[in-house]
Structure formats: structure tokens, C-alpha cells
Short mmCIF file of C-alpha atoms in Angstrom, two decimals:
data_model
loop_
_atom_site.label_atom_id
_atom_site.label_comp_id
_atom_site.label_asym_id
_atom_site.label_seq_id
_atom_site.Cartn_x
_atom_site.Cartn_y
_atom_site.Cartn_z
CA UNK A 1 164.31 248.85 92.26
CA UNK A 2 161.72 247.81 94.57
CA UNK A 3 157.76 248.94 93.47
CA UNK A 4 155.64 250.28 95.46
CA UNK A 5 152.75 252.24 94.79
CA UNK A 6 153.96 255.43 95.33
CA UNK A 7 156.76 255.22 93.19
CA UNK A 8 157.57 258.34 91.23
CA UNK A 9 157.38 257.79 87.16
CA UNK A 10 157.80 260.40 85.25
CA UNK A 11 158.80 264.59 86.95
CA UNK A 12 158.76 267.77 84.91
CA UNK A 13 160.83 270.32 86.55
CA UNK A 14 160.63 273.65 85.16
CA UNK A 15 159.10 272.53 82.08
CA UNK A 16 159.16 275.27 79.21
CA UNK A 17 158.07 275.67 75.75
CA UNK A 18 158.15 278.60 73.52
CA UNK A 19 156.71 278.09 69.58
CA UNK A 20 158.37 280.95 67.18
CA UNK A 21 156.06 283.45 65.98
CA UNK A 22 156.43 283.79 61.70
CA UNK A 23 158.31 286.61 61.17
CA UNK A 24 155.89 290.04 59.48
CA UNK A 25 157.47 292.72 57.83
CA UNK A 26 157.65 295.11 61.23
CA UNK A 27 159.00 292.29 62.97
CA UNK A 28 162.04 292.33 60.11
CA UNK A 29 162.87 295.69 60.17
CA UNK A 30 163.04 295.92 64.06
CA UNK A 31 164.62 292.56 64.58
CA UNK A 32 162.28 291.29 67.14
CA UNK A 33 161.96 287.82 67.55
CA UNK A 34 158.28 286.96 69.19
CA UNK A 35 157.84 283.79 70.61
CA UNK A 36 153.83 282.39 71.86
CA UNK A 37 154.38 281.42 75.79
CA UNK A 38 152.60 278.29 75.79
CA UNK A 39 154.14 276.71 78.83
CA UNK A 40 156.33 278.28 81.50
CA UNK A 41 158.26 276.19 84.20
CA UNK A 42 155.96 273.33 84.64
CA UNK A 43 156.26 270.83 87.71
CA UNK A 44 154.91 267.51 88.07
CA UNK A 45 154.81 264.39 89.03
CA UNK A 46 153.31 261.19 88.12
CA UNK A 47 152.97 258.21 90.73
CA UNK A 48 152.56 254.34 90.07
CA UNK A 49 148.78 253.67 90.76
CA UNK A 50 147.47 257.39 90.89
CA UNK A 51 145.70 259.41 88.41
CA UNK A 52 147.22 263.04 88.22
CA UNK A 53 144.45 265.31 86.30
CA UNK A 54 145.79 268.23 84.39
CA UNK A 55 142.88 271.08 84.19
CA UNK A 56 141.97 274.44 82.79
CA UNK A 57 140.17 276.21 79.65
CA UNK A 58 141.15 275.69 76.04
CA UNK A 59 144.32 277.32 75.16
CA UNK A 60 145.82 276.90 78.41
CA UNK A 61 149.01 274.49 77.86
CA UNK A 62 147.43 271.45 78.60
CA UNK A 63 148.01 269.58 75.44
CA UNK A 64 151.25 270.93 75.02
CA UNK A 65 152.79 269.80 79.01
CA UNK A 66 151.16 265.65 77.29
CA UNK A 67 153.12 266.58 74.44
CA UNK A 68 155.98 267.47 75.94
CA UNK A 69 156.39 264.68 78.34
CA UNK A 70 155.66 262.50 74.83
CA UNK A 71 158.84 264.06 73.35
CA UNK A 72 156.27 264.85 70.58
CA UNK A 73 157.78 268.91 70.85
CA UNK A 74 161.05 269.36 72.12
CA UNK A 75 161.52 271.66 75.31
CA UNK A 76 162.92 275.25 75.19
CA UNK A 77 163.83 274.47 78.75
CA UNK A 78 163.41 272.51 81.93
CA UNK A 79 164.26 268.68 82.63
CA UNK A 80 161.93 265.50 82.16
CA UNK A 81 163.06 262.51 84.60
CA UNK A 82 162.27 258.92 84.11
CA UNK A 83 162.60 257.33 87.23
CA UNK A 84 164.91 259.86 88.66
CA UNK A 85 167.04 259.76 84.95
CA UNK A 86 167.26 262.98 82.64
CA UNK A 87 165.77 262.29 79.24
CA UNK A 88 167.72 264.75 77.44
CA UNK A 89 168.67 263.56 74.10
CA UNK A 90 166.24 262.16 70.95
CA UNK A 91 167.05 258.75 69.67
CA UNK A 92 169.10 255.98 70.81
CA UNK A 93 168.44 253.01 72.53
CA UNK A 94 167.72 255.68 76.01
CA UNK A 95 165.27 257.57 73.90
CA UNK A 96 163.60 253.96 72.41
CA UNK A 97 163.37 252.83 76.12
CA UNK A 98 161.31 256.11 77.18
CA UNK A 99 159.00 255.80 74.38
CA UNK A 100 157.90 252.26 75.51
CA UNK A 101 157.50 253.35 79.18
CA UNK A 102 155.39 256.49 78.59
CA UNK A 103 152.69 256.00 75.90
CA UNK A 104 149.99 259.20 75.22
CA UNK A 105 146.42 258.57 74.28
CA UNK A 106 145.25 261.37 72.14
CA UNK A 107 142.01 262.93 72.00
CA UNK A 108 140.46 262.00 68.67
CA UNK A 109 140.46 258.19 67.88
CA UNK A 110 139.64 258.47 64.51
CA UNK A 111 142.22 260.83 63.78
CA UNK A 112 144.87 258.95 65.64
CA UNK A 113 143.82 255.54 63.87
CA UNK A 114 144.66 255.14 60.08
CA UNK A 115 141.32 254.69 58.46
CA UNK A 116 142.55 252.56 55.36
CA UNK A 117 144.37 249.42 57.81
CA UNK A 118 142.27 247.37 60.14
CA UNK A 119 142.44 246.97 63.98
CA UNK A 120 144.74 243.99 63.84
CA UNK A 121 147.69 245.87 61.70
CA UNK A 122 147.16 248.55 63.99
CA UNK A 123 147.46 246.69 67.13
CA UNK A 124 150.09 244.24 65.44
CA UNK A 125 152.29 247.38 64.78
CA UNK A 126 152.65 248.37 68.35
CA UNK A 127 153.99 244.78 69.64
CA UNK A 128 156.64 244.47 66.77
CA UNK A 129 158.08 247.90 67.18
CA UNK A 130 158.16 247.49 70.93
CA UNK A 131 159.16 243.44 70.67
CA UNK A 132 156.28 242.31 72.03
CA UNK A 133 154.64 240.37 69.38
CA UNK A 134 156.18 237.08 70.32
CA UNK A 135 158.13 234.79 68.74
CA UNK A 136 155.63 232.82 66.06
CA UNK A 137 152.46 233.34 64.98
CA UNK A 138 150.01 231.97 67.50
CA UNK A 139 152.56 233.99 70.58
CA UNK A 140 150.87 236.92 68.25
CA UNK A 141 147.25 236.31 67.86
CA UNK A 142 147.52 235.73 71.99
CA UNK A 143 148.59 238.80 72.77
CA UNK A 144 146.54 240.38 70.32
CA UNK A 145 143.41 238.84 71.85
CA UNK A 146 144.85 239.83 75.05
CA UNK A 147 145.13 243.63 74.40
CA UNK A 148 141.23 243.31 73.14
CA UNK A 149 140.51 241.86 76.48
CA UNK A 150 142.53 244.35 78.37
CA UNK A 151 140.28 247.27 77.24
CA UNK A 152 136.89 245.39 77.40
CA UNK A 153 136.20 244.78 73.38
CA UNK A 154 134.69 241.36 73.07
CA UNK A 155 135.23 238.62 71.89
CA UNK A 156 138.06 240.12 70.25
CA UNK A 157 137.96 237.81 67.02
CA UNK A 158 134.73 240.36 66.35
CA UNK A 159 136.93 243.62 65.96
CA UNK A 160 140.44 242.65 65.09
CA UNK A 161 139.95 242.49 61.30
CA UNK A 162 137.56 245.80 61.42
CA UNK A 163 138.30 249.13 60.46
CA UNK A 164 137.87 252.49 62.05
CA UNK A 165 134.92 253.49 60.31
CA UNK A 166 133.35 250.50 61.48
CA UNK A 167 133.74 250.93 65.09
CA UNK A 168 132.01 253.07 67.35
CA UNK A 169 133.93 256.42 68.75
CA UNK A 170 133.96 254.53 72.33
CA UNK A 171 135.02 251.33 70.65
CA UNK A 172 138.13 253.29 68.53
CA UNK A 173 139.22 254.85 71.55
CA UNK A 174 139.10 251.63 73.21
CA UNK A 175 142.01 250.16 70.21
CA UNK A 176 143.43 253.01 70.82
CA UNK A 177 143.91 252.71 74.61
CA UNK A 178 144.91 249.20 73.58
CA UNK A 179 147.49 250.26 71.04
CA UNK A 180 149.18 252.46 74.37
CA UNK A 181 149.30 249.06 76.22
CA UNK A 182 151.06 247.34 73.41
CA UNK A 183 154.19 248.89 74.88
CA UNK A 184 153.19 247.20 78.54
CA UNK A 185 153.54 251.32 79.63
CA UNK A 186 154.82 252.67 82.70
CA UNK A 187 152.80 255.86 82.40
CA UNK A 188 149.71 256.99 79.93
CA UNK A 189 149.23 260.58 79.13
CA UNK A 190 145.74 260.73 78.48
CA UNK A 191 144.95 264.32 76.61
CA UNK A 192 140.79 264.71 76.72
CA UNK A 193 140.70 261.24 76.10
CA UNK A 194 136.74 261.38 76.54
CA UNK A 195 135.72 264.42 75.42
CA UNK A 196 134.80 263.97 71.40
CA UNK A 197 132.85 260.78 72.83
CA UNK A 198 129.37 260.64 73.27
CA UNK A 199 128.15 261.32 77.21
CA UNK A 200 126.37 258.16 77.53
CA UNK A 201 129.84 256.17 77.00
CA UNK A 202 132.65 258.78 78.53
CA UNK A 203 131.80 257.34 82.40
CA UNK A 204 132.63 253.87 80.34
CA UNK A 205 135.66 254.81 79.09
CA UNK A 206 137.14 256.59 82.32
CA UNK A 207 136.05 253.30 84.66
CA UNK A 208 138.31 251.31 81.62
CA UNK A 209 141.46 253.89 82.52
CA UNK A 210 140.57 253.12 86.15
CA UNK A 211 140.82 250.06 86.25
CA UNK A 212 143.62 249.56 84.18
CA UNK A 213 145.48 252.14 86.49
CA UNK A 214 145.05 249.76 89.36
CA UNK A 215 145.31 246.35 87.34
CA UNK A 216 149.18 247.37 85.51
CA UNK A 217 149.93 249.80 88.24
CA UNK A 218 150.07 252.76 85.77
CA UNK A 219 150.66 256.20 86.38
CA UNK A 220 148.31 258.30 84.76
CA UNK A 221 148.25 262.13 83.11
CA UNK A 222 144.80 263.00 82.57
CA UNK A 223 144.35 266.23 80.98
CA UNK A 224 140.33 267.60 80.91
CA UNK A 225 138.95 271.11 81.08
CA UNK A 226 135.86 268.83 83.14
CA UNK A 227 137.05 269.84 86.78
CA UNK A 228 134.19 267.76 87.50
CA UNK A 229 135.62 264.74 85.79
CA UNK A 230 138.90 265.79 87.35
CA UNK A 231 137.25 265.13 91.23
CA UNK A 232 135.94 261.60 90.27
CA UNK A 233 138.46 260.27 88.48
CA UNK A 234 141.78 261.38 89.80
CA UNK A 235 143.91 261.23 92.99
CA UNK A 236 145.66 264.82 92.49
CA UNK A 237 144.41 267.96 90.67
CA UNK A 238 146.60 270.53 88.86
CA UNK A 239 144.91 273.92 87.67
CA UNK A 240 146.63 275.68 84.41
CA UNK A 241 146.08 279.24 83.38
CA UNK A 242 147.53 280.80 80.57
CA UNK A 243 150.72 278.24 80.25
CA UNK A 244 151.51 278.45 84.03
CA UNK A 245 150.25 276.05 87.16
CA UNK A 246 148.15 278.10 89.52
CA UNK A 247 146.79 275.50 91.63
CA UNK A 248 147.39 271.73 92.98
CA UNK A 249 146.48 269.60 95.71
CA UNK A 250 144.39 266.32 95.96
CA UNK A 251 141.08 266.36 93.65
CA UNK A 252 138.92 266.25 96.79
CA UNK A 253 140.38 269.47 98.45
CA UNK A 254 140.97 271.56 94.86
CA UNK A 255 137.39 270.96 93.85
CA UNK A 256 135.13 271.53 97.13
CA UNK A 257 137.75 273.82 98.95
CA UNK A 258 139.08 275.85 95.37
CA UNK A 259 141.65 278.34 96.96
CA UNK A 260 142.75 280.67 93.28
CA UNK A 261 140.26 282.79 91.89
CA UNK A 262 140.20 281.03 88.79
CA UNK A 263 139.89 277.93 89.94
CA UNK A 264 136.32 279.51 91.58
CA UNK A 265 135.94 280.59 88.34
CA UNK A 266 136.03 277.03 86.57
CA UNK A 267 134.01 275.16 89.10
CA UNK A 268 131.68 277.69 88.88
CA UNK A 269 131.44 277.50 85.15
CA UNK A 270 130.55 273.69 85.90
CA UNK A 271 127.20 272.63 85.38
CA UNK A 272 125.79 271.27 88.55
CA UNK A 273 122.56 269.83 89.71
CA UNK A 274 122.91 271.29 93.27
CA UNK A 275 122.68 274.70 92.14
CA UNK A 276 119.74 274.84 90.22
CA UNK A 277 117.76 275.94 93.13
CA UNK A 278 120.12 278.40 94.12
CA UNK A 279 120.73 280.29 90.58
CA UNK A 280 119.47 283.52 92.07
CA UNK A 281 122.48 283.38 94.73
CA UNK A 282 125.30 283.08 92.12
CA UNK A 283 127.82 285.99 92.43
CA UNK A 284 127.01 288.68 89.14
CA UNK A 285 129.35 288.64 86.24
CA UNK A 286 131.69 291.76 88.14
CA UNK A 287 132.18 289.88 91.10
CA UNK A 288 132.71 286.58 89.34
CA UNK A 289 135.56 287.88 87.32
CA UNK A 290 134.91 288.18 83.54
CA UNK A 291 137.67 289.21 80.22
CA UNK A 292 138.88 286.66 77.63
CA UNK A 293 142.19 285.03 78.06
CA UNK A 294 145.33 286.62 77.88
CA UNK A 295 147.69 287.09 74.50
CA UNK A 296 150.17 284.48 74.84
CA UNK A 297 152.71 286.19 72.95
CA UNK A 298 153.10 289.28 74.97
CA UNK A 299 151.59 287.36 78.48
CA UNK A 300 150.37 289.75 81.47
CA UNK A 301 153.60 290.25 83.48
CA UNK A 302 152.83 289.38 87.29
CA UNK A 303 150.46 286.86 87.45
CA UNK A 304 148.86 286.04 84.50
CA UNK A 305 145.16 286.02 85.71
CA UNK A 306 144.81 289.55 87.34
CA UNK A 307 143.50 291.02 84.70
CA UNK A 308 140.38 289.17 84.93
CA UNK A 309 140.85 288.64 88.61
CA UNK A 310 138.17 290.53 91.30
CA UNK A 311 140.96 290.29 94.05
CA UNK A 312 143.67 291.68 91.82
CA UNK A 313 145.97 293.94 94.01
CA UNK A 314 149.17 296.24 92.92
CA UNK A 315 151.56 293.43 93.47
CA UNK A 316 149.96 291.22 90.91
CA UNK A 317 150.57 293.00 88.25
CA UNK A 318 154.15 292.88 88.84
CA UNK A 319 155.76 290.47 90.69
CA UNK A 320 154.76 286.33 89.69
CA UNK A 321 153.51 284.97 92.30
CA UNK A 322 154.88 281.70 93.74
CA UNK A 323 153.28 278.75 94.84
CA UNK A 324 152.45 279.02 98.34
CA UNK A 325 151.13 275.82 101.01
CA UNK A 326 147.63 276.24 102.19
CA UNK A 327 147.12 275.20 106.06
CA UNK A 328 146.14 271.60 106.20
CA UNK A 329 143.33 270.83 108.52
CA UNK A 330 144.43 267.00 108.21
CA UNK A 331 146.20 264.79 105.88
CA UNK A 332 143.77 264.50 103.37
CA UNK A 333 144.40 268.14 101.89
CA UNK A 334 148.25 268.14 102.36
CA UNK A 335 150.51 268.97 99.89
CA UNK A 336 147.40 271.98 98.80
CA UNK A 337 149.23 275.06 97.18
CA UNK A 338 147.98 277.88 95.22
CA UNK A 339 150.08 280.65 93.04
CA UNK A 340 148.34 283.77 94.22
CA UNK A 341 149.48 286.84 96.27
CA UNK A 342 146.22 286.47 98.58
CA UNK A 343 147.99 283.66 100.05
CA UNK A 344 151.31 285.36 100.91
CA UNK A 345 151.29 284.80 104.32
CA UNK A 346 150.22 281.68 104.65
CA UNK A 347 146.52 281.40 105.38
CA UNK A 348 143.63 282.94 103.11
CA UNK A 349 141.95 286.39 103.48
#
């Protein structure tokens, strides 16, 4: 297979999951079976050398689409292709393979670290179960001070025989970006991997995926609810509401030119230095759009937004919108689509 860097990864198509809601006595007696919607026919893809970000409020799906793709949940429905291949079935030496090409970052190091074994059994761990750790003990302290290296955490002989506790937040996320790359990774899913760090050291941590995107030729998920984040890190923005896409299109385009309501709604929930000035000219609260999010277990039919939605209209509230392309002015915002009835015919009103 020849590389290049537009090589498709890793596609969701139609990518579903449904958790089981416990069972109360009402539920018994009537013999209804409620499930919580979390995701609903997902589709993406992930490119060699491009960051795809994943965006949208807490409770949204986010997590769940990086855990999914991880084979961390299994699917109610929908297909996951590796390099064009269905991953359908857990275990086996298919199953091993997929695990060493698509590694997930998750978004609290400490948590993801075990606190009572150092950096090097961590790190040591990864290339053994993927059969990287060489064949004698000197291939293995290389590539141990080569994963340290990788992710900027020098001179390595400082942190291998430390423990969690004793790093930094931006240092454990760092061995744990490290552990990912222990696998030599065709694709990282990277769920809020700098959110629980401090500010001063997120911009750090991001230029680290960066680079390492362009170095190994990764293809990265990064999943934020910082649309801000979103348009300086990453190539292509996708907007999730309420388990379903409702927006996509390169970061540039979806972030100054936002074409669904509630991606308005997020970028205007931003902070942003520009506006300061201009607070006074901020649409009110009731043109804005305002509510809470919807229950995911019984889910607005129609789209999933119009109750909180200033531009709602009869149809969406019962039909589900489908994703519709936006009129390109050039080939920079090609490929721009948005779920959402206003755009039924094509061009916005």
C-alpha cells in the first residue's frame, strides 16, 4: 500500500451506541426496555497527517465515539474500518493488530497511570505487549530513552525510574502520550487530552501532538469542548449535539463561518478578547437560544436541538434532518455540511 498523506486510517460509518437503562419497578410491569441514546449513526474519518477535532458540550457523545473507535464499548450498530477492513470481531490476532494501530490518550493522566509502578514499568509494559521492547536489554533501555525523547521529557534517565506523584500533570500526560507511541500507532484518539492541565502548559502539550502528527505521520482524533482549541490545532472540525453530528467542515470555515445554530451557540459561549468591546452588541439570551440539554433516553424526535433552537420551524420537530453541503466559495471550505432544515435547499436563509 503506497502512503501518502491523505491516506484514510480509521472510518466510522453509522456508528451507534445505546447503554441499557437499569430496569425500575414501572419499567417491569410494562416491559419496557429504555435504552440512553448516547451516539446515533456517527461518520468519520481520520487521515494520515491531519488532526480531525471532535467538539461539543459535556454529555454530548464525544468520549463515547474515542471509546468506541478504542473497542473500549462495543457498538450496538454501525461498522469501524481499518484501512478499508471491517473490525468486527474482539480478540484474535485481527483484533491484537487494531489495538497496536489505534492507541487513545485519555483525559486524566493520573488516573490512567498506576500510581504504585514507576515510569519505566509503565513504559516497559507497552513495548513487550506490542513486541517492541527489543531483543536484550540495552535494545530496551534505547527505546525507552527514545519514547522519553519523542514526547520532549529530558534527559530521560531523570524520569524513567519516577512515579506519578512525582511528575507534574503536563509531565504525566507527556508518559502517557509516550505509552500510546509504544505501539508505533497509526492513529491517536486524543479525548480532552489538555483539559485537567494547567493553562500555562496545555499550548505545550498540543504543539507536542503537533508535531508528532507530522513527525510519525499520525492521524489524529481530538475530542475538546474548546472550539477555540479546535480552530488552532486541527485540520477538520466536527460539531456533536446530543449523540448526533450536526456540523463538519475544515476548522477554519466551521469556526469563523459557523453555519448550525448551535454551533453559533458554542463559539459564542467562547471567551474571546475581540469582543470585549463589543459586549453590549451580543444577541440577548431569547435570541441566542437558551434550555438545558436534551434527555438522552427519550431524545427530541426531529432534530435534536430545536428545542433550544431560535430558528426552529414545524419540520424540525419531526423529520431528522440530514446533512446538507454548504456552497463553497473556494476550496478551502469544501466538503462544509451542516444537519439543519435551514439549509434544505442548498444555500442559507
Amino acid at each position: 500500500m503506497t502512503v501518502t498523506d491523505t491516506e484514510v486510517v480509521l472510518e466510522a460509518d453509522g456508528l451507534t451506541k445505546h447503554f441499557p437503562v437499569r430496569r425500575g419497578v414501572r419499567d417491569l410491569l410494562t416491559r419496557e426496555r429504555k435504552v440512553v441514546h448516547a451516539v446515533d449513526d456517527i461518520r468519520l474519518t481520520l487521515r494520515r497527517g491531519r488532526v480531525t477535532a471532535l467538539v461539543g458540550e459535556s454529555g454530548s457523545g464525544k468520549s463515547t465515539v474515542a471509546r468506541l473507535l478504542a473497542q473500549l464499548y462495543g457498538r450496538t450498530s454501525g461498522d469501524i474500518r481499518l484501512h478499508g477492513d471491517s473490525v468486527t470481531v474482539k480478540g484474535g490476532r485481527k483484533f491484537r493488530a487494531y489495538c497496536r494501530r489505534v492507541q487513545m490518550i485519555f483525559q486524566d493522566p493520573f488516573a490512567s497511570l498506576n500510581p504504585t509502578h514507576t515510569v519505566r514499568y509503565h513504559l516497559t509494559r507497552a513495548l513487550k505487549i506490542h513486541g517492541r521492547s527489543g531483543d536484550t536489554a540495552a535494545e530496551l533501555e534505547a527505546n525507552l530513552r527514545d519514547l522519553l525523547l519523542r514526547v520532549q521529557l529530558t534527559p530521560p534517565e531523570r524520569y524513567l525510574d519516577k512515579f506519578p506523584h512525582e511528575l507534574s500533570g503536563g509531565q504525566r500526560q507527556r508518559v502517557s502520550i509516550a505509552r500510546a507511541l509504544g505501539a508505533d500507532p497509526e492513529a491517536l484518539l486524543a479525548d480532552e487530552p489538555v483539559s485537567m492541565l494547567d493553562v500555562s502548559i496545555r499550548l505545550g502539550v498540543l504543539n507536542l501532538l503537533r508535531d508528532l502528527k507530522e513527525r510519525l505521520n499520525l492521524a489524529i482524533l481530538y475530542i475538546t469542548h474548546d472550539i477555540a482549541s479546535a480552530r488552532y490545532f486541527a485540520d477538520e472540525t466536527l460539531v456533536m449535539y446530543a449523540g448526533r453530528m450536526v456540523e463538519g467542515g475544515d476548522s477554519e470555515t466551521v469556526t469563523q463561518n459557523p453555519a448550525h445554530p448551535y454551533t453559533r451557540l458554542l463559539i459564542e459561549s467562547a471567551p474571546d478578547p475581540d469582543r470585549l468591546d463589543r459586549v453590549g452588541d451580543l444577541q440577548p439570551p431569547e435570541e441566542r437560544g437558551t434550555g438545558e440539554p436534551p434527555s438522552l433516553i427519550a431524545p427530541p424526535t426531529g432534530c435534536r436541538f430545536h428545542p433550544r433552537c431560535v430558528h426552529a420551524m414545524p419540520k424540525c420537530s419531526t423529520d431528522l434532518p440530514p446533512r446538507f453541503e454548504l456552497p463553497a466559495n473556494d476550496d478551502s471550505n469544501r466538503g462544509h455540511w451542516a444537519a439543519c432544515w435551514l439549509y434544505e435547499e442548498g444555500a442559507a436563509k
